[in-house]
Amino acid sequence: MKEKIQEIEGVLRKYGQEHLLRHFKELSDEEKENLLDQILLIDFDLITSLYKKVINHEKNENQQDLQPLKAYEWDAIDNQEKQQLYDIGIKKIKDSKAAVILLAGGQGTRLGYSGAKGTFDIGLPSHKSLFQLQCERLINISRKCGTYINWYIMTSPVNHDETVQFFDDNNYFDYSKENITFFKQGILPTIDVNGEIFLEERGKVSMAPNGNGGCFLAIKDKGILTEMKEKGIEWIFINGIDNALVRVADPYFLGFAVKTGLPSASKVVSKKSPDEKAGILCYQNKRPAIVEYSELPVELAQKTNDDGNLIYDNANIISHLLKLEVIEEFFNYEIPFHVAHKKIPYTNISGDIEYPSEPNGYKFESFIFDIFSYVVDMAVLKVRREEEFAPVKNKDGEDSPFTAKNLVLNLHRNWLINSGVDSKLLDRKIVEISPLTSYNGEDIERELIIDKLFQSGTLLI
Ligand SMILES: CC(=O)N[C@H]1[C@@H](OP(=O)(O)O)O[C@H](CO)[C@@H](O)[C@@H]1O
């Protein structure tokens, strides 16, 4: 251990981070080993360069030269073409050319939920978790294609074990276990305003998940990228965990992306209001980009055209498609990081933990969509918000479990009406349609449902 300590002391001196061993003598042998191991994993060059960026305010420079990007409207596509897109997408999935990455590493802080977000029950009559809803949509598509789609689930060091256990306890929601791979996103140290890495405890470095863009590094490090290549996968669907209506592995969307001939695609919805917390898909420095809501200047967020519509209206719903080669290409560039000025609890010189009331340091995150700046162009599909976007972000109010549940139930009610059920029959009835029955409103047997509607108030189909 002595040599290890000396080596580490040298590194810490070089980077001005000696304080990390400030409480070393007070630790047990096991705690000492753990702390040294954590320090050895830190990329000090990266942290130093990120801090330099913070003090140089490079973040603001990225905001230059934004231009709107015109999305294809789903509603403007006729039924014949929709069928064609569907056929193309289904064929790709049947031929095992597509896989899905689910981003489920985030923490449900705003939701006031300490568990893994995917295990959250938004209060549907079935009490299905967000994981189960997504899994059953995948089962539906897998059945249509006669093959299980490979599903890669990104967790974080904080929720990994819990996530795996949850799937195991629920028998993988009847998905094929061999087609599910869990992998952890990385973590990065947090720093104070002087660039010093925080200690969370006397013997523990303060670390935070490295953002959903950590996905790319993780799939490379864990050999998943190579595995995908060996399997002949061409397209990767990437979606977030906190949208209760997300159309996972949507064949129409895949067909759309393939047909445009572009290497990446993204679904958007019309922004609800200028201050909606949604990233905006546009051009930045002549490249496609998503500018996160925290980084979009208010004047641009509010800017309207002559019709009074928002110019930057393409709201990101984290439903992306990328060709595998785009991901490989991305590693040739420096991965950008975004800075968040946050309240970070830390251990002070006396060894006590402080909980600051004001932001006192920085966390660094890379965003999944930063990869779009490295593609020539991308295809953007504007879909209907009420059909595809039910965000679960906050405990109450907007974008809460309550609003998401109602969006799901309203959509299901509309599916029934569209399949010929008289809306009067639905009065005071709650209907939830399982994704195993219907993916996007298809396969609903009207007669059967009408029968059941007479029998109960809450109906699970
Ligand atoms: C880094 C990232 O992916 N941010 C996304 C994500 O925001 P969060 O506030 O981090 O949940 O979800 C939003 C949609 O729900 C999307 O509009 C935004 O761009």
Short mmCIF file of C-alpha atoms and ligand atoms in Angstrom, two decimals:
data_model
loop_
_atom_site.label_atom_id
_atom_site.label_comp_id
_atom_site.label_asym_id
_atom_site.label_seq_id
_atom_site.Cartn_x
_atom_site.Cartn_y
_atom_site.Cartn_z
CA MET A 1 0.00 0.00 0.00
CA LYS A 2 2.93 2.34 0.76
CA GLU A 3 4.02 2.46 -2.89
CA LYS A 4 0.47 2.97 -4.02
CA ILE A 5 0.14 5.93 -1.63
CA GLN A 6 3.36 7.48 -2.86
CA GLU A 7 2.31 7.12 -6.49
CA ILE A 8 -1.06 8.69 -5.76
CA GLU A 9 0.42 11.52 -3.73
CA GLY A 10 2.58 12.36 -6.73
CA VAL A 11 -0.43 12.46 -9.05
CA LEU A 12 -2.45 14.57 -6.62
CA ARG A 13 0.42 17.04 -6.25
CA LYS A 14 0.70 17.36 -10.00
CA TYR A 15 -2.98 18.26 -10.33
CA GLY A 16 -3.35 20.30 -7.12
CA GLN A 17 -5.75 17.78 -5.55
CA GLU A 18 -3.76 16.79 -2.43
CA HIS A 19 -6.74 17.57 -0.19
CA LEU A 20 -8.32 14.27 -1.26
CA LEU A 21 -6.02 12.54 1.25
CA ARG A 22 -6.67 15.14 3.94
CA HIS A 23 -8.48 12.67 6.21
CA PHE A 24 -6.54 9.60 5.12
CA LYS A 25 -4.94 8.92 8.50
CA GLU A 26 -8.35 8.83 10.18
CA LEU A 27 -9.60 5.98 7.92
CA SER A 28 -9.68 2.23 8.53
CA ASP A 29 -7.48 0.07 6.28
CA GLU A 30 -10.44 -0.93 4.17
CA GLU A 31 -11.57 2.68 3.76
CA LYS A 32 -8.04 3.66 2.81
CA GLU A 33 -7.91 1.01 0.08
CA ASN A 34 -11.29 2.11 -1.25
CA LEU A 35 -10.32 5.75 -1.40
CA LEU A 36 -7.05 4.98 -3.18
CA ASP A 37 -8.89 2.82 -5.72
CA GLN A 38 -11.37 5.61 -6.39
CA ILE A 39 -8.60 8.14 -6.91
CA LEU A 40 -6.80 5.81 -9.31
CA LEU A 41 -9.87 5.75 -11.54
CA ILE A 42 -10.08 9.53 -11.90
CA ASP A 43 -9.10 11.04 -15.23
CA PHE A 44 -7.37 14.13 -13.83
CA ASP A 45 -6.51 15.54 -17.26
CA LEU A 46 -10.18 15.48 -18.18
CA ILE A 47 -11.21 17.17 -14.93
CA THR A 48 -8.54 19.83 -15.35
CA SER A 49 -9.62 20.60 -18.89
CA LEU A 50 -13.30 20.69 -17.88
CA TYR A 51 -12.52 23.15 -15.12
CA LYS A 52 -10.63 25.32 -17.59
CA LYS A 53 -13.73 25.34 -19.78
CA VAL A 54 -15.83 26.44 -16.85
CA ILE A 55 -13.62 29.41 -16.15
CA ASN A 56 -13.43 30.31 -19.82
CA HIS A 57 -17.24 30.10 -20.18
CA GLU A 58 -16.94 28.02 -23.32
CA LYS A 59 -20.53 26.94 -22.84
CA ASN A 60 -21.77 30.29 -24.14
CA GLU A 61 -19.71 30.07 -27.28
CA ASN A 62 -21.61 26.96 -28.35
CA GLN A 63 -24.80 28.94 -28.54
CA GLN A 64 -23.75 30.82 -31.61
CA ASP A 65 -25.34 30.48 -34.99
CA LEU A 66 -28.62 28.67 -34.37
CA GLN A 67 -30.97 28.09 -37.28
CA PRO A 68 -34.36 26.38 -37.27
CA LEU A 69 -34.60 22.89 -38.75
CA LYS A 70 -37.66 21.78 -40.68
CA ALA A 71 -39.19 18.55 -39.41
CA TYR A 72 -41.28 16.11 -41.48
CA GLU A 73 -44.83 16.14 -40.17
CA TRP A 74 -46.20 12.68 -39.35
CA ASP A 75 -49.69 13.99 -40.07
CA ALA A 76 -48.68 15.03 -43.58
CA ILE A 77 -47.69 11.47 -44.55
CA ASP A 78 -50.49 9.59 -46.32
CA ASN A 79 -51.61 6.11 -45.27
CA GLN A 80 -50.03 4.38 -48.22
CA GLU A 81 -46.65 5.87 -47.41
CA LYS A 82 -47.07 5.11 -43.72
CA GLN A 83 -47.65 1.47 -44.65
CA GLN A 84 -44.52 1.54 -46.77
CA LEU A 85 -42.47 2.97 -43.89
CA TYR A 86 -43.88 0.31 -41.58
CA ASP A 87 -42.95 -2.48 -43.96
CA ILE A 88 -39.39 -1.19 -44.31
CA GLY A 89 -39.02 -0.92 -40.52
CA ILE A 90 -40.51 -4.35 -39.81
CA LYS A 91 -38.23 -5.94 -42.39
CA LYS A 92 -35.13 -4.42 -40.76
CA ILE A 93 -36.20 -5.67 -37.35
CA LYS A 94 -37.06 -9.13 -38.72
CA ASP A 95 -33.59 -9.29 -40.25
CA SER A 96 -32.13 -8.45 -36.80
CA LYS A 97 -30.65 -5.21 -38.09
CA ALA A 98 -31.90 -3.06 -35.21
CA ALA A 99 -31.30 -2.93 -31.47
CA VAL A 100 -32.60 -0.73 -28.67
CA ILE A 101 -30.69 1.20 -26.03
CA LEU A 102 -32.75 2.36 -23.08
CA LEU A 103 -31.31 5.24 -21.07
CA ALA A 104 -32.29 4.40 -17.52
CA GLY A 105 -29.32 5.71 -15.55
CA GLY A 106 -30.82 9.01 -14.40
CA GLN A 107 -31.83 9.76 -10.84
CA GLY A 108 -35.46 10.59 -10.07
CA THR A 109 -34.53 13.60 -7.91
CA ARG A 110 -37.28 15.91 -9.24
CA LEU A 111 -39.73 13.04 -8.99
CA GLY A 112 -38.90 12.67 -5.31
CA TYR A 113 -38.30 8.97 -5.92
CA SER A 114 -35.17 7.33 -4.65
CA GLY A 115 -35.55 4.07 -6.58
CA ALA A 116 -34.56 3.43 -10.21
CA LYS A 117 -36.93 5.53 -12.34
CA GLY A 118 -37.91 2.55 -14.47
CA THR A 119 -39.39 0.80 -11.46
CA PHE A 120 -41.80 3.71 -10.94
CA ASP A 121 -45.55 3.05 -11.11
CA ILE A 122 -47.37 6.10 -12.52
CA GLY A 123 -50.69 4.88 -11.15
CA LEU A 124 -52.28 3.13 -14.12
CA PRO A 125 -54.99 0.61 -13.19
CA SER A 126 -52.54 -2.20 -14.03
CA HIS A 127 -49.81 -0.58 -11.87
CA LYS A 128 -47.28 -1.43 -14.54
CA SER A 129 -43.88 0.18 -14.03
CA LEU A 130 -42.21 2.30 -16.72
CA PHE A 131 -39.90 -0.66 -17.40
CA GLN A 132 -42.83 -3.01 -17.91
CA LEU A 133 -44.62 -0.63 -20.30
CA GLN A 134 -41.52 -0.39 -22.47
CA CYS A 135 -40.81 -4.09 -22.26
CA GLU A 136 -44.32 -5.04 -23.35
CA ARG A 137 -44.12 -2.70 -26.33
CA LEU A 138 -40.96 -4.50 -27.33
CA ILE A 139 -42.69 -7.84 -26.91
CA ASN A 140 -45.49 -6.64 -29.18
CA ILE A 141 -43.04 -5.64 -31.94
CA SER A 142 -40.93 -8.73 -31.38
CA ARG A 143 -44.01 -10.91 -31.91
CA LYS A 144 -44.86 -9.09 -35.11
CA CYS A 145 -41.32 -9.70 -36.35
CA GLY A 146 -40.89 -13.23 -35.04
CA THR A 147 -37.65 -12.31 -33.30
CA TYR A 148 -36.65 -10.71 -30.03
CA ILE A 149 -34.99 -7.34 -30.45
CA ASN A 150 -31.72 -6.97 -28.54
CA TRP A 151 -32.40 -4.62 -25.66
CA TYR A 152 -29.49 -2.82 -23.97
CA ILE A 153 -30.42 -1.13 -20.73
CA MET A 154 -28.14 1.55 -19.38
CA THR A 155 -28.19 1.91 -15.61
CA SER A 156 -25.94 3.93 -13.29
CA PRO A 157 -23.71 2.70 -10.47
CA VAL A 158 -26.44 3.97 -8.13
CA ASN A 159 -29.35 1.98 -9.55
CA HIS A 160 -27.72 -0.93 -11.39
CA ASP A 161 -28.23 -3.71 -8.86
CA GLU A 162 -31.75 -2.60 -8.08
CA THR A 163 -32.65 -2.56 -11.79
CA VAL A 164 -31.29 -6.03 -12.48
CA GLN A 165 -33.03 -7.36 -9.38
CA PHE A 166 -36.33 -5.78 -10.47
CA PHE A 167 -36.21 -7.50 -13.85
CA ASP A 168 -35.26 -10.76 -12.20
CA ASP A 169 -38.06 -10.53 -9.62
CA ASN A 170 -40.53 -9.91 -12.45
CA ASN A 171 -39.28 -12.71 -14.64
CA TYR A 172 -38.06 -10.17 -17.22
CA PHE A 173 -41.70 -9.33 -17.91
CA ASP A 174 -41.69 -12.41 -20.13
CA TYR A 175 -39.09 -10.97 -22.47
CA SER A 176 -36.32 -13.28 -23.55
CA LYS A 177 -33.63 -12.88 -20.89
CA GLU A 178 -30.80 -13.62 -23.35
CA ASN A 179 -31.77 -10.59 -25.37
CA ILE A 180 -31.43 -8.16 -22.48
CA THR A 181 -28.07 -6.67 -21.49
CA PHE A 182 -27.64 -4.28 -18.58
CA PHE A 183 -24.67 -1.94 -18.54
CA LYS A 184 -23.60 0.90 -16.28
CA GLN A 185 -22.93 4.46 -17.35
CA GLY A 186 -19.77 6.09 -16.01
CA ILE A 187 -19.29 8.60 -13.24
CA LEU A 188 -17.19 11.75 -12.93
CA PRO A 189 -15.93 13.63 -9.88
CA THR A 190 -17.69 16.85 -8.90
CA ILE A 191 -15.57 19.96 -8.25
CA ASP A 192 -15.82 23.18 -6.29
CA VAL A 193 -15.54 26.66 -7.77
CA ASN A 194 -11.74 26.49 -7.46
CA GLY A 195 -11.51 23.25 -9.39
CA GLU A 196 -10.89 21.07 -6.32
CA ILE A 197 -12.58 17.68 -6.35
CA PHE A 198 -15.09 17.32 -3.51
CA LEU A 199 -14.92 14.61 -0.90
CA GLU A 200 -18.39 13.24 -0.22
CA GLU A 201 -17.16 11.57 2.95
CA ARG A 202 -13.72 11.53 4.55
CA GLY A 203 -12.88 8.41 2.58
CA LYS A 204 -15.08 8.85 -0.47
CA VAL A 205 -14.70 11.02 -3.56
CA SER A 206 -17.87 12.85 -4.63
CA MET A 207 -18.95 11.39 -7.96
CA ALA A 208 -21.97 11.98 -10.21
CA PRO A 209 -23.23 10.07 -13.28
CA ASN A 210 -21.59 11.42 -16.45
CA GLY A 211 -24.86 12.18 -18.27
CA ASN A 212 -26.89 10.14 -20.74
CA GLY A 213 -24.15 10.70 -23.35
CA GLY A 214 -22.03 8.44 -21.16
CA CYS A 215 -23.86 5.73 -23.03
CA PHE A 216 -21.42 5.77 -25.94
CA LEU A 217 -18.29 5.43 -23.82
CA ALA A 218 -19.97 2.70 -21.80
CA ILE A 219 -21.00 0.58 -24.80
CA LYS A 220 -17.48 0.88 -26.15
CA ASP A 221 -15.80 0.00 -22.86
CA LYS A 222 -18.10 -2.91 -22.13
CA GLY A 223 -17.58 -4.45 -25.58
CA ILE A 224 -21.23 -3.89 -26.54
CA LEU A 225 -20.34 -1.89 -29.63
CA THR A 226 -18.20 -4.73 -30.92
CA GLU A 227 -20.93 -7.23 -30.08
CA MET A 228 -23.49 -5.16 -32.01
CA LYS A 229 -21.19 -5.05 -35.00
CA GLU A 230 -20.62 -8.79 -34.90
CA LYS A 231 -24.37 -9.32 -34.82
CA GLY A 232 -24.73 -7.23 -37.97
CA ILE A 233 -26.82 -4.54 -36.27
CA GLU A 234 -27.15 -1.41 -38.41
CA TRP A 235 -29.54 0.81 -36.51
CA ILE A 236 -29.82 1.68 -32.83
CA PHE A 237 -33.01 3.06 -31.34
CA ILE A 238 -32.21 5.15 -28.30
CA ASN A 239 -34.91 6.25 -25.91
CA GLY A 240 -35.34 7.59 -22.40
CA ILE A 241 -37.04 5.87 -19.49
CA ASP A 242 -39.32 8.69 -18.37
CA ASN A 243 -41.82 8.88 -21.21
CA ALA A 244 -44.81 6.65 -20.46
CA LEU A 245 -45.92 6.75 -24.11
CA VAL A 246 -42.58 6.16 -25.80
CA ARG A 247 -42.90 3.98 -28.89
CA VAL A 248 -39.92 1.76 -28.36
CA ALA A 249 -38.53 0.25 -31.57
CA ASP A 250 -41.20 1.98 -33.65
CA PRO A 251 -41.10 0.32 -37.10
CA TYR A 252 -42.60 3.41 -38.77
CA PHE A 253 -39.82 5.56 -37.39
CA LEU A 254 -37.15 3.12 -38.52
CA GLY A 255 -38.72 2.95 -41.99
CA PHE A 256 -38.75 6.74 -42.06
CA ALA A 257 -35.05 6.96 -41.15
CA VAL A 258 -34.07 4.30 -43.70
CA LYS A 259 -36.08 6.00 -46.43
CA THR A 260 -34.45 9.39 -45.93
CA GLY A 261 -31.04 7.79 -46.44
CA LEU A 262 -29.61 9.83 -43.55
CA PRO A 263 -27.57 8.18 -40.79
CA SER A 264 -29.60 9.54 -37.88
CA ALA A 265 -33.13 10.53 -37.03
CA SER A 266 -35.03 11.94 -34.13
CA LYS A 267 -38.66 12.32 -33.15
CA VAL A 268 -39.89 15.64 -31.85
CA VAL A 269 -43.20 17.14 -30.79
CA SER A 270 -44.33 20.75 -31.02
CA LYS A 271 -43.13 22.64 -27.98
CA LYS A 272 -45.96 23.26 -25.51
CA SER A 273 -44.77 26.71 -24.43
CA PRO A 274 -41.58 28.76 -24.78
CA ASP A 275 -40.46 27.74 -21.31
CA GLU A 276 -41.16 24.01 -21.58
CA LYS A 277 -38.16 22.11 -20.25
CA ALA A 278 -37.34 20.40 -23.52
CA GLY A 279 -34.25 20.45 -25.70
CA ILE A 280 -34.71 22.01 -29.14
CA LEU A 281 -33.74 20.32 -32.36
CA CYS A 282 -32.27 22.85 -34.77
CA TYR A 283 -29.06 23.62 -36.63
CA GLN A 284 -26.08 24.92 -34.73
CA ASN A 285 -23.04 26.07 -36.65
CA LYS A 286 -24.68 24.47 -39.72
CA ARG A 287 -24.89 21.04 -38.13
CA PRO A 288 -27.94 19.33 -36.69
CA ALA A 289 -28.05 19.74 -32.94
CA ILE A 290 -30.23 19.62 -29.89
CA VAL A 291 -29.78 22.66 -27.73
CA GLU A 292 -30.77 21.82 -24.18
CA TYR A 293 -33.40 24.02 -22.53
CA SER A 294 -30.87 25.17 -19.94
CA GLU A 295 -28.63 26.48 -22.72
CA LEU A 296 -31.15 28.05 -25.10
CA PRO A 297 -31.21 31.84 -24.71
CA VAL A 298 -34.67 33.06 -23.62
CA GLU A 299 -34.96 35.43 -26.61
CA LEU A 300 -34.60 32.49 -28.99
CA ALA A 301 -36.92 30.26 -26.98
CA GLN A 302 -39.61 32.94 -27.27
CA LYS A 303 -38.99 33.97 -30.88
CA THR A 304 -42.02 33.52 -33.13
CA ASN A 305 -42.60 33.73 -36.88
CA ASP A 306 -45.27 35.84 -38.62
CA ASP A 307 -47.98 33.28 -37.76
CA GLY A 308 -47.13 33.58 -34.09
CA ASN A 309 -45.66 30.07 -33.91
CA LEU A 310 -42.40 29.37 -32.12
CA ILE A 311 -39.45 29.30 -34.49
CA TYR A 312 -37.58 26.84 -32.29
CA ASP A 313 -40.48 24.46 -31.87
CA ASN A 314 -38.96 20.97 -32.25
CA ALA A 315 -39.07 19.58 -28.71
CA ASN A 316 -36.78 16.63 -28.02
CA ILE A 317 -38.61 13.59 -26.60
CA ILE A 318 -35.47 11.39 -26.43
CA SER A 319 -36.47 9.07 -29.23
CA HIS A 320 -33.52 8.81 -31.54
CA LEU A 321 -32.18 6.51 -34.23
CA LEU A 322 -28.52 6.23 -35.05
CA LYS A 323 -26.62 4.12 -37.49
CA LEU A 324 -23.95 2.12 -35.74
CA GLU A 325 -21.24 3.67 -37.90
CA VAL A 326 -22.14 7.13 -36.55
CA ILE A 327 -21.39 5.94 -33.04
CA GLU A 328 -18.06 4.48 -34.12
CA GLU A 329 -17.14 7.70 -35.89
CA PHE A 330 -17.98 9.74 -32.78
CA PHE A 331 -14.99 8.29 -30.92
CA ASN A 332 -12.68 10.14 -33.30
CA TYR A 333 -13.71 13.40 -31.67
CA GLU A 334 -13.43 14.94 -28.26
CA ILE A 335 -16.67 14.26 -26.41
CA PRO A 336 -18.20 17.56 -25.28
CA PHE A 337 -19.33 18.00 -21.68
CA HIS A 338 -21.97 20.32 -20.29
CA VAL A 339 -21.53 22.06 -16.99
CA ALA A 340 -24.18 22.20 -14.28
CA HIS A 341 -23.71 24.62 -11.38
CA LYS A 342 -25.23 22.71 -8.44
CA LYS A 343 -25.57 22.45 -4.69
CA ILE A 344 -23.17 19.63 -3.87
CA PRO A 345 -22.87 18.25 -0.32
CA TYR A 346 -19.22 17.84 0.71
CA THR A 347 -16.91 17.05 3.61
CA ASN A 348 -15.14 20.12 5.00
CA ILE A 349 -11.65 20.48 6.45
CA SER A 350 -12.86 19.33 9.88
CA GLY A 351 -14.35 16.19 8.34
CA ASP A 352 -18.00 17.25 8.73
CA ILE A 353 -20.51 17.04 5.92
CA GLU A 354 -21.91 20.38 4.71
CA TYR A 355 -25.17 20.79 2.81
CA PRO A 356 -24.89 24.09 0.93
CA SER A 357 -27.97 26.25 0.40
CA GLU A 358 -26.55 27.82 -2.78
CA PRO A 359 -24.78 26.23 -5.75
CA ASN A 360 -21.19 25.63 -4.67
CA GLY A 361 -19.68 23.54 -7.42
CA TYR A 362 -19.95 21.83 -10.77
CA LYS A 363 -21.11 18.53 -12.19
CA PHE A 364 -20.23 17.51 -15.73
CA GLU A 365 -22.48 15.65 -18.10
CA SER A 366 -22.29 14.65 -21.71
CA PHE A 367 -25.60 14.55 -23.57
CA ILE A 368 -26.63 11.75 -25.88
CA PHE A 369 -27.67 14.17 -28.58
CA ASP A 370 -24.26 15.87 -28.86
CA ILE A 371 -23.46 13.13 -31.32
CA PHE A 372 -25.80 14.78 -33.84
CA SER A 373 -23.31 17.59 -34.40
CA TYR A 374 -21.02 15.04 -36.04
CA VAL A 375 -23.47 13.89 -38.71
CA VAL A 376 -23.95 15.64 -42.03
CA ASP A 377 -27.68 15.94 -41.53
CA MET A 378 -30.49 14.18 -39.76
CA ALA A 379 -34.11 13.33 -40.41
CA VAL A 380 -36.57 14.78 -37.95
CA LEU A 381 -40.09 13.47 -37.56
CA LYS A 382 -42.67 15.58 -35.79
CA VAL A 383 -45.20 13.27 -34.15
CA ARG A 384 -48.34 13.95 -32.15
CA ARG A 385 -47.61 14.87 -28.57
CA GLU A 386 -50.79 13.26 -27.25
CA GLU A 387 -49.80 9.96 -28.88
CA GLU A 388 -46.14 9.74 -28.03
CA PHE A 389 -45.12 11.97 -25.17
CA ALA A 390 -46.12 11.54 -21.54
CA PRO A 391 -43.11 12.77 -19.55
CA VAL A 392 -42.69 11.69 -15.93
CA LYS A 393 -40.36 14.29 -14.45
CA ASN A 394 -41.84 16.04 -11.41
CA LYS A 395 -43.55 14.83 -8.27
CA ASP A 396 -46.66 16.94 -8.91
CA GLY A 397 -47.94 19.57 -11.32
CA GLU A 398 -46.69 19.50 -14.88
CA ASP A 399 -45.06 16.40 -16.32
CA SER A 400 -45.88 14.38 -13.24
CA PRO A 401 -47.04 10.75 -12.81
CA PHE A 402 -50.60 12.11 -12.65
CA THR A 403 -50.44 13.96 -15.99
CA ALA A 404 -48.63 11.02 -17.61
CA LYS A 405 -51.24 8.52 -16.41
CA ASN A 406 -54.04 10.68 -17.80
CA LEU A 407 -52.28 11.02 -21.13
CA VAL A 408 -51.97 7.24 -21.39
CA LEU A 409 -55.62 6.65 -20.45
CA ASN A 410 -56.88 9.37 -22.82
CA LEU A 411 -54.95 7.88 -25.68
CA HIS A 412 -56.35 4.44 -24.98
CA ARG A 413 -59.86 5.86 -24.88
CA ASN A 414 -59.22 7.46 -28.29
CA TRP A 415 -57.96 4.17 -29.69
CA LEU A 416 -61.26 2.59 -28.73
CA ILE A 417 -63.26 5.39 -30.30
CA ASN A 418 -61.15 5.17 -33.48
CA SER A 419 -61.82 1.46 -33.66
CA GLY A 420 -65.55 2.11 -33.64
CA VAL A 421 -66.58 2.02 -29.99
CA ASP A 422 -69.30 4.59 -29.26
CA SER A 423 -67.85 7.25 -26.97
CA LYS A 424 -71.08 7.22 -24.91
CA LEU A 425 -70.24 3.67 -23.84
CA LEU A 426 -67.01 4.98 -22.37
CA ASP A 427 -68.70 7.42 -20.00
CA ARG A 428 -67.26 7.07 -16.49
CA LYS A 429 -65.18 4.09 -17.60
CA ILE A 430 -61.43 3.81 -17.27
CA VAL A 431 -59.81 1.77 -19.97
CA GLU A 432 -56.18 0.73 -20.08
CA ILE A 433 -54.95 -1.21 -23.08
CA SER A 434 -51.93 -3.41 -22.55
CA PRO A 435 -49.03 -2.88 -24.95
CA LEU A 436 -49.23 -6.64 -25.47
CA THR A 437 -52.64 -6.12 -27.06
CA SER A 438 -51.91 -3.00 -29.06
CA TYR A 439 -48.79 -1.00 -29.85
CA ASN A 440 -50.31 2.07 -31.44
CA GLY A 441 -54.06 1.48 -31.57
CA GLU A 442 -54.06 -1.51 -33.93
CA ASP A 443 -55.56 -4.94 -33.25
CA ILE A 444 -58.41 -3.72 -31.08
CA GLU A 445 -61.41 -6.02 -31.32
CA ARG A 446 -64.41 -3.76 -31.05
CA GLU A 447 -67.08 -6.39 -30.40
CA LEU A 448 -65.11 -8.03 -27.62
CA ILE A 449 -64.50 -4.70 -25.97
CA ILE A 450 -68.10 -3.55 -26.15
CA ASP A 451 -69.11 -6.73 -24.38
CA LYS A 452 -66.58 -6.14 -21.63
CA LEU A 453 -67.50 -2.47 -21.29
CA PHE A 454 -70.96 -3.44 -20.08
CA GLN A 455 -69.44 -5.58 -17.35
CA SER A 456 -67.05 -3.27 -15.52
CA GLY A 457 -66.01 0.29 -14.72
CA THR A 458 -62.28 -0.18 -15.06
CA LEU A 459 -61.22 -2.25 -17.95
CA LEU A 460 -57.82 -3.76 -18.66
CA ILE A 461 -57.56 -5.04 -22.17
C1 LIG B 1 -29.88 15.63 -21.84
C2 LIG B 1 -31.24 15.24 -22.31
O1 LIG B 1 -31.40 14.22 -22.94
N1 LIG B 1 -32.23 16.11 -21.98
C3 LIG B 1 -33.60 15.83 -22.35
C4 LIG B 1 -34.37 15.37 -21.12
O2 LIG B 1 -34.43 16.40 -20.17
P1 LIG B 1 -34.33 16.16 -18.59
O3 LIG B 1 -34.85 17.42 -17.97
O4 LIG B 1 -32.87 15.92 -18.33
O5 LIG B 1 -35.13 14.95 -18.24
O6 LIG B 1 -35.71 15.01 -21.49
C5 LIG B 1 -36.46 16.01 -22.20
C6 LIG B 1 -37.76 15.38 -22.67
O7 LIG B 1 -38.45 14.78 -21.68
C7 LIG B 1 -35.69 16.52 -23.41
O8 LIG B 1 -36.42 17.51 -24.07
C8 LIG B 1 -34.32 17.03 -22.96
O9 LIG B 1 -33.63 17.51 -24.08
#
